[in-house]
Short mmCIF file of C-alpha atoms in Angstrom, two decimals:
data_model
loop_
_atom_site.label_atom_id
_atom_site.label_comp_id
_atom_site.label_asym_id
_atom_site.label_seq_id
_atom_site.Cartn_x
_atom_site.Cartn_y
_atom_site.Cartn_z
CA UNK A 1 0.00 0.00 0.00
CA UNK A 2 1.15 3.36 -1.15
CA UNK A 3 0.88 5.49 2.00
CA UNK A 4 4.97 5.88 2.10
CA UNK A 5 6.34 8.64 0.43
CA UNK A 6 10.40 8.56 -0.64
CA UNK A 7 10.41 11.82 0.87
CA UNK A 8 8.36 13.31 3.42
CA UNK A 9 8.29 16.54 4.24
CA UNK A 10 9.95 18.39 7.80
CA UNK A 11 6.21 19.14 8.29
CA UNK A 12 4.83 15.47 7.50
CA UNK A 13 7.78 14.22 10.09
CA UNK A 14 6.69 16.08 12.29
CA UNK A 15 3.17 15.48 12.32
CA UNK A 16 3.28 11.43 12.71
CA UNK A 17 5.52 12.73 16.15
CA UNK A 18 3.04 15.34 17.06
CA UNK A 19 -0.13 13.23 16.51
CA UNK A 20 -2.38 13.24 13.29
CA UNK A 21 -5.44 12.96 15.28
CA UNK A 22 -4.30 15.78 17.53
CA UNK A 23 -3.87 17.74 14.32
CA UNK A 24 -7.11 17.12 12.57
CA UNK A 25 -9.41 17.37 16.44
CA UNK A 26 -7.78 21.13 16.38
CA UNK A 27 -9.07 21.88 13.15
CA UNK A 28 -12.50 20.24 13.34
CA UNK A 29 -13.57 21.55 16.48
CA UNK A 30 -15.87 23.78 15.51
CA UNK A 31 -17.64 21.85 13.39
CA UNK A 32 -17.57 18.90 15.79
CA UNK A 33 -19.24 21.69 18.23
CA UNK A 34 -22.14 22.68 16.21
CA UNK A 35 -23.14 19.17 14.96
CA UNK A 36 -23.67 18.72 18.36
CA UNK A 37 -25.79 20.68 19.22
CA UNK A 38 -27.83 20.22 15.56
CA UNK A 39 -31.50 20.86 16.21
CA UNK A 40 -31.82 16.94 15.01
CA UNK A 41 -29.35 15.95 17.99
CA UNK A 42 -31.24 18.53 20.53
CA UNK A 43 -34.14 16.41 19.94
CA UNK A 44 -32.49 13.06 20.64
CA UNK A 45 -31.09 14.83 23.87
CA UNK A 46 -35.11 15.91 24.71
CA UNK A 47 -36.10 12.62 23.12
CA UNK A 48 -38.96 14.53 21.43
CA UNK A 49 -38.35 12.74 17.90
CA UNK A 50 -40.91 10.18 16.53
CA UNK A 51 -39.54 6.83 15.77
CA UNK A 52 -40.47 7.49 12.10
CA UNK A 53 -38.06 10.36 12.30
CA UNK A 54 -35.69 8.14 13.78
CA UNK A 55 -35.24 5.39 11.42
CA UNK A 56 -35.09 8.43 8.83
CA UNK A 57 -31.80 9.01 10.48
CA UNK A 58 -31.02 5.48 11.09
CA UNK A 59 -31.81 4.72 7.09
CA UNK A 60 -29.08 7.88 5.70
CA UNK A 61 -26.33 6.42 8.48
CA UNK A 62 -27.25 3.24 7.06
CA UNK A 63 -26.69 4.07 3.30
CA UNK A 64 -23.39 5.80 4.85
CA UNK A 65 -21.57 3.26 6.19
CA UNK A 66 -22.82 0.23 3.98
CA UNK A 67 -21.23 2.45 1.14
CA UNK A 68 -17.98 2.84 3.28
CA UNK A 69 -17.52 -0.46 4.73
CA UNK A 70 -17.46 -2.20 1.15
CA UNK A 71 -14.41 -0.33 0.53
CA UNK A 72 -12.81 -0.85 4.19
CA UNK A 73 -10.70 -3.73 4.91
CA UNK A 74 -7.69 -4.63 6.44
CA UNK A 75 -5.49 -4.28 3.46
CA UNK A 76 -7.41 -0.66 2.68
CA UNK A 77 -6.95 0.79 5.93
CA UNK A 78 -4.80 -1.91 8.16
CA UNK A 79 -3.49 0.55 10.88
CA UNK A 80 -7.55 1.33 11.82
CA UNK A 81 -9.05 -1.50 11.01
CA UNK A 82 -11.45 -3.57 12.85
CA UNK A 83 -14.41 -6.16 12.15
CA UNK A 84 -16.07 -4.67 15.74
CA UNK A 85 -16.24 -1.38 14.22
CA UNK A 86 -18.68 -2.11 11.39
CA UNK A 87 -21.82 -1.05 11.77
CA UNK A 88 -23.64 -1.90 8.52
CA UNK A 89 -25.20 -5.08 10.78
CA UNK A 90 -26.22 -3.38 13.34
CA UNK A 91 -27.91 -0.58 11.41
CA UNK A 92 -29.96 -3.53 9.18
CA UNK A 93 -30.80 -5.07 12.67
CA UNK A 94 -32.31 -1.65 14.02
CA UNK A 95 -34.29 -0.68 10.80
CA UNK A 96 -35.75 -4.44 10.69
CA UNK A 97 -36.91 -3.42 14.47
CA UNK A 98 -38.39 -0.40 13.57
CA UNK A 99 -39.21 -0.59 10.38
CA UNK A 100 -40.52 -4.42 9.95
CA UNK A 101 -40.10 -7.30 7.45
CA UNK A 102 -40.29 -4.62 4.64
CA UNK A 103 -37.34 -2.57 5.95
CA UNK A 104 -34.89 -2.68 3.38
CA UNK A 105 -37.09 -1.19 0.45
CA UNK A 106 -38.40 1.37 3.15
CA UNK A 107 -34.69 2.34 4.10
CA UNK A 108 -33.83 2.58 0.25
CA UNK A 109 -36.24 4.56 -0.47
CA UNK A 110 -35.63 6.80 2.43
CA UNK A 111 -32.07 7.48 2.02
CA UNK A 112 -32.83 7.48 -2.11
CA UNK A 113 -35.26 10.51 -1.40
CA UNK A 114 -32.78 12.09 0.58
CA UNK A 115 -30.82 15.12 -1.52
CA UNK A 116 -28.60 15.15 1.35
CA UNK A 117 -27.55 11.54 1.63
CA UNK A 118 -27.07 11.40 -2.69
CA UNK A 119 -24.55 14.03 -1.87
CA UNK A 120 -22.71 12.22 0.90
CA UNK A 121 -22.95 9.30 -1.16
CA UNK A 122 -21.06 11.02 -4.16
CA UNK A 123 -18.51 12.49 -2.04
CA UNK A 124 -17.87 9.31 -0.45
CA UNK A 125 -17.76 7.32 -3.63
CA UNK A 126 -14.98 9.61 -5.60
CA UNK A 127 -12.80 9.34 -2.02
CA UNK A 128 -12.89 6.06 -1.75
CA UNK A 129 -10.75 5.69 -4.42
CA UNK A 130 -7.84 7.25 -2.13
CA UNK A 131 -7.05 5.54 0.87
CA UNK A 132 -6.29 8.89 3.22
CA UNK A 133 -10.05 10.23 2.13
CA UNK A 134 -11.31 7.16 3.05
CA UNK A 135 -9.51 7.31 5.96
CA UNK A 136 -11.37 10.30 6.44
CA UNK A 137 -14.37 9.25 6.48
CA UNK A 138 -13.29 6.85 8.78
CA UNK A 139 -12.36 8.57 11.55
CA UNK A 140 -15.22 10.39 11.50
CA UNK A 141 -17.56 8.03 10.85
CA UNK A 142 -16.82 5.27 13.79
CA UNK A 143 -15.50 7.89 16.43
CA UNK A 144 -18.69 9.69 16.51
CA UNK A 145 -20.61 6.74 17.05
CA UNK A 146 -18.28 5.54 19.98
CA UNK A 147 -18.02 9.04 21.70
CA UNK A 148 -21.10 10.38 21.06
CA UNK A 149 -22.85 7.66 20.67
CA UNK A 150 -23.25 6.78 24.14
CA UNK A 151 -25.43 9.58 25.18
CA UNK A 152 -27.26 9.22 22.09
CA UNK A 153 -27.73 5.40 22.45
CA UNK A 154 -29.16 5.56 26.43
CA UNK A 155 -31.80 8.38 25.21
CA UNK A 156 -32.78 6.24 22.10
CA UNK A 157 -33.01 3.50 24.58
CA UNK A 158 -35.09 5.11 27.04
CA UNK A 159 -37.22 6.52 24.52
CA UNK A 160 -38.01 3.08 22.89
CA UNK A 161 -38.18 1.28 26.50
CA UNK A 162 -34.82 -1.09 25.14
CA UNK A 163 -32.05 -2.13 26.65
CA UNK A 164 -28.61 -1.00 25.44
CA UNK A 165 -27.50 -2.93 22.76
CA UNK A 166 -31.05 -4.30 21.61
CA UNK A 167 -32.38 -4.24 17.88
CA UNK A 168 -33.31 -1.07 17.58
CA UNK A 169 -30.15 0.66 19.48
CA UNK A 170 -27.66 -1.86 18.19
CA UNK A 171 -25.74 0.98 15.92
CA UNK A 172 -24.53 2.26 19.39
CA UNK A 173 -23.16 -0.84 20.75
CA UNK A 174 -19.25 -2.55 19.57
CA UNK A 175 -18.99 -5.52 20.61
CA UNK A 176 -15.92 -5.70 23.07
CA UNK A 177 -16.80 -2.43 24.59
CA UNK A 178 -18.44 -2.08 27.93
CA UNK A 179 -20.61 0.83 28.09
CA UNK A 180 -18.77 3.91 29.92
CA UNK A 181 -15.80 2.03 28.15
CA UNK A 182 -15.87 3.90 24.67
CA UNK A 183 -14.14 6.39 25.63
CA UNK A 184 -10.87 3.67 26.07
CA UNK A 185 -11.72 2.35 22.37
CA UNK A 186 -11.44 5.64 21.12
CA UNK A 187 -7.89 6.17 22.32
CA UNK A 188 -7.04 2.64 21.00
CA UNK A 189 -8.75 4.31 17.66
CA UNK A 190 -6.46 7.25 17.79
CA UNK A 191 -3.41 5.90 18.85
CA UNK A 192 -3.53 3.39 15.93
CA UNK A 193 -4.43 6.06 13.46
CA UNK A 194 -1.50 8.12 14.70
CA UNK A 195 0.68 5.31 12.99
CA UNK A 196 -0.62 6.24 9.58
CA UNK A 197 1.84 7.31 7.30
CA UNK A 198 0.90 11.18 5.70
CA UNK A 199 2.40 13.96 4.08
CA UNK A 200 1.59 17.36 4.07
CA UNK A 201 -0.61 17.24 1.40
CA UNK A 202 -2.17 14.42 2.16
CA UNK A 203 -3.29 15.77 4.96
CA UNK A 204 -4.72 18.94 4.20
CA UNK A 205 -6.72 17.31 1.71
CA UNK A 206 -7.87 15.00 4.16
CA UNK A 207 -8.81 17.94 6.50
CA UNK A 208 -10.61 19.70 3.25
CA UNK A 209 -12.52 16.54 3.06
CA UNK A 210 -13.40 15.94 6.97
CA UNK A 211 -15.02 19.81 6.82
CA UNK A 212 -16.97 18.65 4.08
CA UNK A 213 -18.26 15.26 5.60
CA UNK A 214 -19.48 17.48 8.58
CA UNK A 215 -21.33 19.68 5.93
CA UNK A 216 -23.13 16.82 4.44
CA UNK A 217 -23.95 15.16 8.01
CA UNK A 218 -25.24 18.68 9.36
CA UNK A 219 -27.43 19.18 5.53
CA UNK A 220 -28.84 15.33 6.80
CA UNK A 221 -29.50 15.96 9.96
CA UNK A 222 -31.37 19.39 8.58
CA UNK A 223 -33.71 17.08 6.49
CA UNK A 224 -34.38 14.75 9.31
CA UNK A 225 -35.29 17.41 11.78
CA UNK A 226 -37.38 19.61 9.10
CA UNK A 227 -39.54 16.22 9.14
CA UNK A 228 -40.86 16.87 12.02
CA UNK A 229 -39.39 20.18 14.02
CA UNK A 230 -39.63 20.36 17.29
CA UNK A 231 -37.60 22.46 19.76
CA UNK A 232 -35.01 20.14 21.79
CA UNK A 233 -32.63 21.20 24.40
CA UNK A 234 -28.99 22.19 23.98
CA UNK A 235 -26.47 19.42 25.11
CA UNK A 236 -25.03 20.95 27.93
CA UNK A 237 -28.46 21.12 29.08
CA UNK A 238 -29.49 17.95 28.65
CA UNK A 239 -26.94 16.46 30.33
CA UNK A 240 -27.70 19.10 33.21
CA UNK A 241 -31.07 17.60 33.22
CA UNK A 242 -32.88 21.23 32.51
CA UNK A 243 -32.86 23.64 30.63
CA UNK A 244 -30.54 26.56 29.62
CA UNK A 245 -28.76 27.28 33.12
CA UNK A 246 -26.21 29.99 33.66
CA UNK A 247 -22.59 29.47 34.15
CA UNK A 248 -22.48 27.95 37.74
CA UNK A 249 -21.46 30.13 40.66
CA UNK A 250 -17.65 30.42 42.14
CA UNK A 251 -17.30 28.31 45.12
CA UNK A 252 -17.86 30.32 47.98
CA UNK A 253 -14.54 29.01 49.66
CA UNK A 254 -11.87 29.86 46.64
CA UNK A 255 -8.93 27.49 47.22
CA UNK A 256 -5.13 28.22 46.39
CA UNK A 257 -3.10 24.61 46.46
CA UNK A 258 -0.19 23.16 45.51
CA UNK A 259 -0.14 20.53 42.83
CA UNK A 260 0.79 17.94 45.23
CA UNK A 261 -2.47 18.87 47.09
CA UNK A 262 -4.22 19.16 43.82
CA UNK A 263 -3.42 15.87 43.67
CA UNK A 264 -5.75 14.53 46.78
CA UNK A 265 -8.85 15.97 45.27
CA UNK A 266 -9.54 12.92 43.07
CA UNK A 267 -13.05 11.76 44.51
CA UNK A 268 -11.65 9.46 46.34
CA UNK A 269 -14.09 8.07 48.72
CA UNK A 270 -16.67 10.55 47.76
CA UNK A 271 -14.93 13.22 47.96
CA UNK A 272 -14.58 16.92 46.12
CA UNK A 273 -13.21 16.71 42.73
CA UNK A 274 -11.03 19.13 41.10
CA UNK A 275 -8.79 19.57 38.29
CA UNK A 276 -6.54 22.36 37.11
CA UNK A 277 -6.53 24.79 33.92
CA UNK A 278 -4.47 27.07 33.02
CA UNK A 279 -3.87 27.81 36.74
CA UNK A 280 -7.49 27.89 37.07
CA UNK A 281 -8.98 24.75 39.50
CA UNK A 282 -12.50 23.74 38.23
CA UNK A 283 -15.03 21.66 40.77
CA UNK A 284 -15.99 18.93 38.56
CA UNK A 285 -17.60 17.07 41.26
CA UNK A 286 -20.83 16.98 39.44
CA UNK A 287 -19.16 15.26 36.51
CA UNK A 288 -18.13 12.31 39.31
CA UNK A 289 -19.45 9.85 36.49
CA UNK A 290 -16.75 10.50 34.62
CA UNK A 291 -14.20 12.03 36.87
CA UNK A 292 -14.65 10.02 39.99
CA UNK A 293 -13.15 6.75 40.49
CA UNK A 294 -13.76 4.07 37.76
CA UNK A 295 -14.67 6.77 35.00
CA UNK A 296 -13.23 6.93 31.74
CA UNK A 297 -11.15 10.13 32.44
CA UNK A 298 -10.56 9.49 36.19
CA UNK A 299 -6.70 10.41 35.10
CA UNK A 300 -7.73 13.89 34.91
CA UNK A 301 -9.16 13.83 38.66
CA UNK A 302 -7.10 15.73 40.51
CA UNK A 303 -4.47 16.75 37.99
CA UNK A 304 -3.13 19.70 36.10
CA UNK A 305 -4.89 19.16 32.35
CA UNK A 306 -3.01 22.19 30.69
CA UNK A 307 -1.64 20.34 28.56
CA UNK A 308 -3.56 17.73 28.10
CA UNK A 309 -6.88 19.62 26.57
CA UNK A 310 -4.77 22.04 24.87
CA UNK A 311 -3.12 19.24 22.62
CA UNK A 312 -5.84 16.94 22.56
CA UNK A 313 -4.14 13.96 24.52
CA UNK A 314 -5.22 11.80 27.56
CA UNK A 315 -1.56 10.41 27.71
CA UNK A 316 -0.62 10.16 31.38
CA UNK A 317 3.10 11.60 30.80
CA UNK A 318 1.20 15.15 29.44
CA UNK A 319 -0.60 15.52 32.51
CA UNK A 320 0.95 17.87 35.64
CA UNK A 321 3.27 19.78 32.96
CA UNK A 322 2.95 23.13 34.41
CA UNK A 323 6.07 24.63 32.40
CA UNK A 324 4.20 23.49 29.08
CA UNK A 325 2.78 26.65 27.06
CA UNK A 326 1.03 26.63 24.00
CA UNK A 327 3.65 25.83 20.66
CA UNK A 328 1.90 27.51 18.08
CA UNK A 329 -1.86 29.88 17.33
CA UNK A 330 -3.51 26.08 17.00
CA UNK A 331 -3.10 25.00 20.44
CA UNK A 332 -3.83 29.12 22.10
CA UNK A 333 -6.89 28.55 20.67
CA UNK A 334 -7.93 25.01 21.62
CA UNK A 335 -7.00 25.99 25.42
CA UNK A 336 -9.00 29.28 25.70
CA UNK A 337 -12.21 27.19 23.73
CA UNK A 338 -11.90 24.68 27.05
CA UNK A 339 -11.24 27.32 29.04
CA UNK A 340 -14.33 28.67 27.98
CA UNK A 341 -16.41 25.73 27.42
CA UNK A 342 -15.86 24.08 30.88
CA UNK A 343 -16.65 27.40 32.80
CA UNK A 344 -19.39 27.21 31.76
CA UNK A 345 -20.31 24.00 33.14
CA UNK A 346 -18.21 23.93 36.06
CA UNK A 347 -17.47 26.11 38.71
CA UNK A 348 -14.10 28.00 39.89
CA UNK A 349 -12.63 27.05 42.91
CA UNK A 350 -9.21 28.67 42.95
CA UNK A 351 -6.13 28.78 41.61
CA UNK A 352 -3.07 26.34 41.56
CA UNK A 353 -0.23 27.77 43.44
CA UNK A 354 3.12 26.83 42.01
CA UNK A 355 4.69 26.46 45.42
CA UNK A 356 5.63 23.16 46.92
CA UNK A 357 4.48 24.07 50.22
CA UNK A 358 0.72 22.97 50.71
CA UNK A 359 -1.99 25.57 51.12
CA UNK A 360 -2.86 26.50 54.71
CA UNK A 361 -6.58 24.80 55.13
CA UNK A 362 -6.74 23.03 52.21
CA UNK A 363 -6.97 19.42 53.75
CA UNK A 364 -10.85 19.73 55.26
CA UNK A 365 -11.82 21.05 51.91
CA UNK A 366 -10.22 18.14 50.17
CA UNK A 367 -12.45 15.89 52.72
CA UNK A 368 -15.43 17.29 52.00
CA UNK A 369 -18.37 14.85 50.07
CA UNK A 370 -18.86 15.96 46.46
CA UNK A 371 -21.76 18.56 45.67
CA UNK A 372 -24.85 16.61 44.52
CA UNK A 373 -25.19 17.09 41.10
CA UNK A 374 -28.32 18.56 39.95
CA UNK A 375 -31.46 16.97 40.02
CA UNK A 376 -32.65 15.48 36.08
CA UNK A 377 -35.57 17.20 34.79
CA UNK A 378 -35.33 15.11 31.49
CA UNK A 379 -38.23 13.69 30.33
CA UNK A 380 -38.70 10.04 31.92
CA UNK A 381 -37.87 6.89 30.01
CA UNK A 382 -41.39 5.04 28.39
CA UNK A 383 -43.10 2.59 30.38
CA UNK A 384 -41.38 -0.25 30.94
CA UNK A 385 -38.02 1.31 30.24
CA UNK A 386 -35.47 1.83 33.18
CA UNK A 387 -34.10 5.58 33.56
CA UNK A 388 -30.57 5.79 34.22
CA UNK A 389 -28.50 8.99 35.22
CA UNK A 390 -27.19 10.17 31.97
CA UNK A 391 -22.85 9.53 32.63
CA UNK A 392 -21.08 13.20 32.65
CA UNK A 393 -19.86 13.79 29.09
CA UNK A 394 -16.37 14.29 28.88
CA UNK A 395 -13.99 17.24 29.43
CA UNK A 396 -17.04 19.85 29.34
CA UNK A 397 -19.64 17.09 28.84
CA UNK A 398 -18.67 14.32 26.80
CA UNK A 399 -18.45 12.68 24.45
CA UNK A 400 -14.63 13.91 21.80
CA UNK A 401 -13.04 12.96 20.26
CA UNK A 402 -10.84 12.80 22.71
CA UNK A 403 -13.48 11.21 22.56
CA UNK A 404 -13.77 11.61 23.31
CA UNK A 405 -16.15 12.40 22.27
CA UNK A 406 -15.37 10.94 26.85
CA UNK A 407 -15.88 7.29 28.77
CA UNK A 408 -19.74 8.01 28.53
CA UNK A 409 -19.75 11.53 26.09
CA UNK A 410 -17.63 13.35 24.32
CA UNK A 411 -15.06 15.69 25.43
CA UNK A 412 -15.20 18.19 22.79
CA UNK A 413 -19.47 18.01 23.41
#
């Protein structure tokens, strides 16, 4: 396979050291961002869609990946992939659930009707005849469905009274992969694709094609929701369990702590969770399903994070770098988006002192149980379905990317 080049570039050298993923998260952000909080995905979150709506959705993803996965092997793509990745099965098993024995025609047609999903289609068919735009797609593709897809799948599920994993939700389950565990597959994802040989060119085009696969996915979510609009609730919200909510308060007792202090405030024992940013410490106590112990980014519990948001990494060795600054515009502007994003969410408690010494008073706070997290106001699960407390998504919700995406959501959500 063609992916080595006689002569790479300083820049393309530098990028398989740096992190491809890393790289292409930075750029994608926003769009990741604001297909996120799609009207369509607003009314998964308020589980206000109708299930006719749903397998509308479940019919274009369907067309998506069946297209992709005939093209995906392991001699296509061998550093990504996987058999447990493929959802074209899964997607046929939910439509036959929803849909009934006539579900194929029905999901042809749907996806057929669809302007938006022709479009995909074509895109996808002229770059699957280049192994980095497929590779593209596939990043995309399977890492929104395990970061993401979590939150999505437990609203679908409580919404259709199922269990995870049943016909009907199957597209959200991978076989090997616990739930509260995607966010772990994710960095097996990423780490793997980091391998991947590019050049410079390569990848730009690939990042020229990744902004247009979120165009097409946003214009097909537009058609789904236009079926039948209805007003949802932002994500942050959701996972809030209300509705739009102000940034939370400042704690009313503002801490200043070493990072060897920082350090005890892990949620250990039910305790107070905190992590640092940028000097900042948030209280992401409220978040203990994935911060506390047992969650899939309990390494951030009590931990500087600086560098860790800032260059898209959950890699133990970039945590508690407190001489790292930013290296370039790229990762200024990923730090002050977290910065922002997670204030908004969580609440200050004080500032990390770079002294050794530990702060006078800090060790009651530190022993302190964890602020309840809000009551959910979400609407309950259909009878005969179980309601479960929605997990915390990651870094500022869920799910990333780095995924994220985030063991239950995704960071970047």
């Amino acid at each position: 396979i063609a992916w080595w080049k006689d002569s790479m570039s300083k820049y393309g050298e530098l990028s398989r050291t740096d992190g491809h993923s890393k790289w292409f998260l930075q750029r994608t952000l926003t769009e990741h961002d604001k297909t996120m909080d799609d009207p369509w995905m607003q009314m998964i979150y308020k589980q206000c869609f109708t299930v006719k709506q749903y397998a509308e959705w479940l019919a274009r993803n369907h067309a998506v990946f069946e297209m992709m996965e005939k093209s995906v092997s392991s001699e296509t793509l061998p550093e990504v992939h996987d058999v447990d990745l493929l959802r074209t099965t899964a997607l046929e098993t939910d439509l036959r659930q929803l849909l009934g024995a006539d579900w194929k025609a029905e999901a042809e047609t749907m996806a057929r009707d669809s302007l938006a999903t022709r479009r995909y289609l074509e895109h996808l068919e002229a770059d699957a005849s280049s192994q980095h735009l497929l590779l593209a797609h596939h990043f995309l593709q399977y890492n929104a469905v395990l970061s993401g897809g979590s939150y999505l799948g437990k609203m679908v599920s409580e919404k259709l009274s199922l269990v995870r994993g049943a016909p009907g939700v199957a597209f959200y389950a991978f076989r090997g992969v616990d739930a509260g565990k995607e966010a772990a597959r994710v960095q097996k994802y990423l780490k793997a694709f980091d391998k991947v040989q590019l050049n410079e060119e390569e990848r730009d085009a690939m990042l020229v094609a990744m902004q247009r696969i979120y165009a097409d996915t946003e214009a097909m979510m537009k058609e789904v929701f236009d079926l039948n609009p209805v007003e949802g609730i932002a994500y942050s919200s959701a996972k809030e369990g209300g509705a739009e909510s102000q940034p939370p308060p400042p704690c009313k007792e503002q801490l200043e702590i070493s990072l060897s202090e920082l350090h005890g405030f892990n949620g250990a024992d039910g305790g107070r969770i905190l992590f640092s940013l940028a000097g900042e410490l948030l209280d992401v106590s409220s978040g203990s399903e994935l911060y506390g112990p047992g969650g899939g980014y309990s390494l951030l519990a009590g931990r500087d994070v600086t560098r860790c948001l800032a260059t898209m990494s959950l890699e133990s060795t970039d945590l508690d770098d407190l001489a790292w600054e930013p290296d370039n515009a790229e990762e200024e502007k990923t730090l002050e988006q977290w910065r922002e994003k997670l204030k908004v969410k969580y609440p200050v408690a004080g500032r990390l002192s770079k002294s050794p010494e530990p702060a006078a008073g800090a060790a009651g706070l530190r022993q302190r149980a964890a602020p309840a997290a809000p009551a959910s106001t979400k609407p309950a699960a259909a009878a005969g379905g179980k309601t479960q407390e929605a997990p915390e998504a990651g870094g500022d919700t869920q799910k990333c990317p780095i995924s994220g995406k985030e063991g239950a959501g995704c960071p970047m959500a």
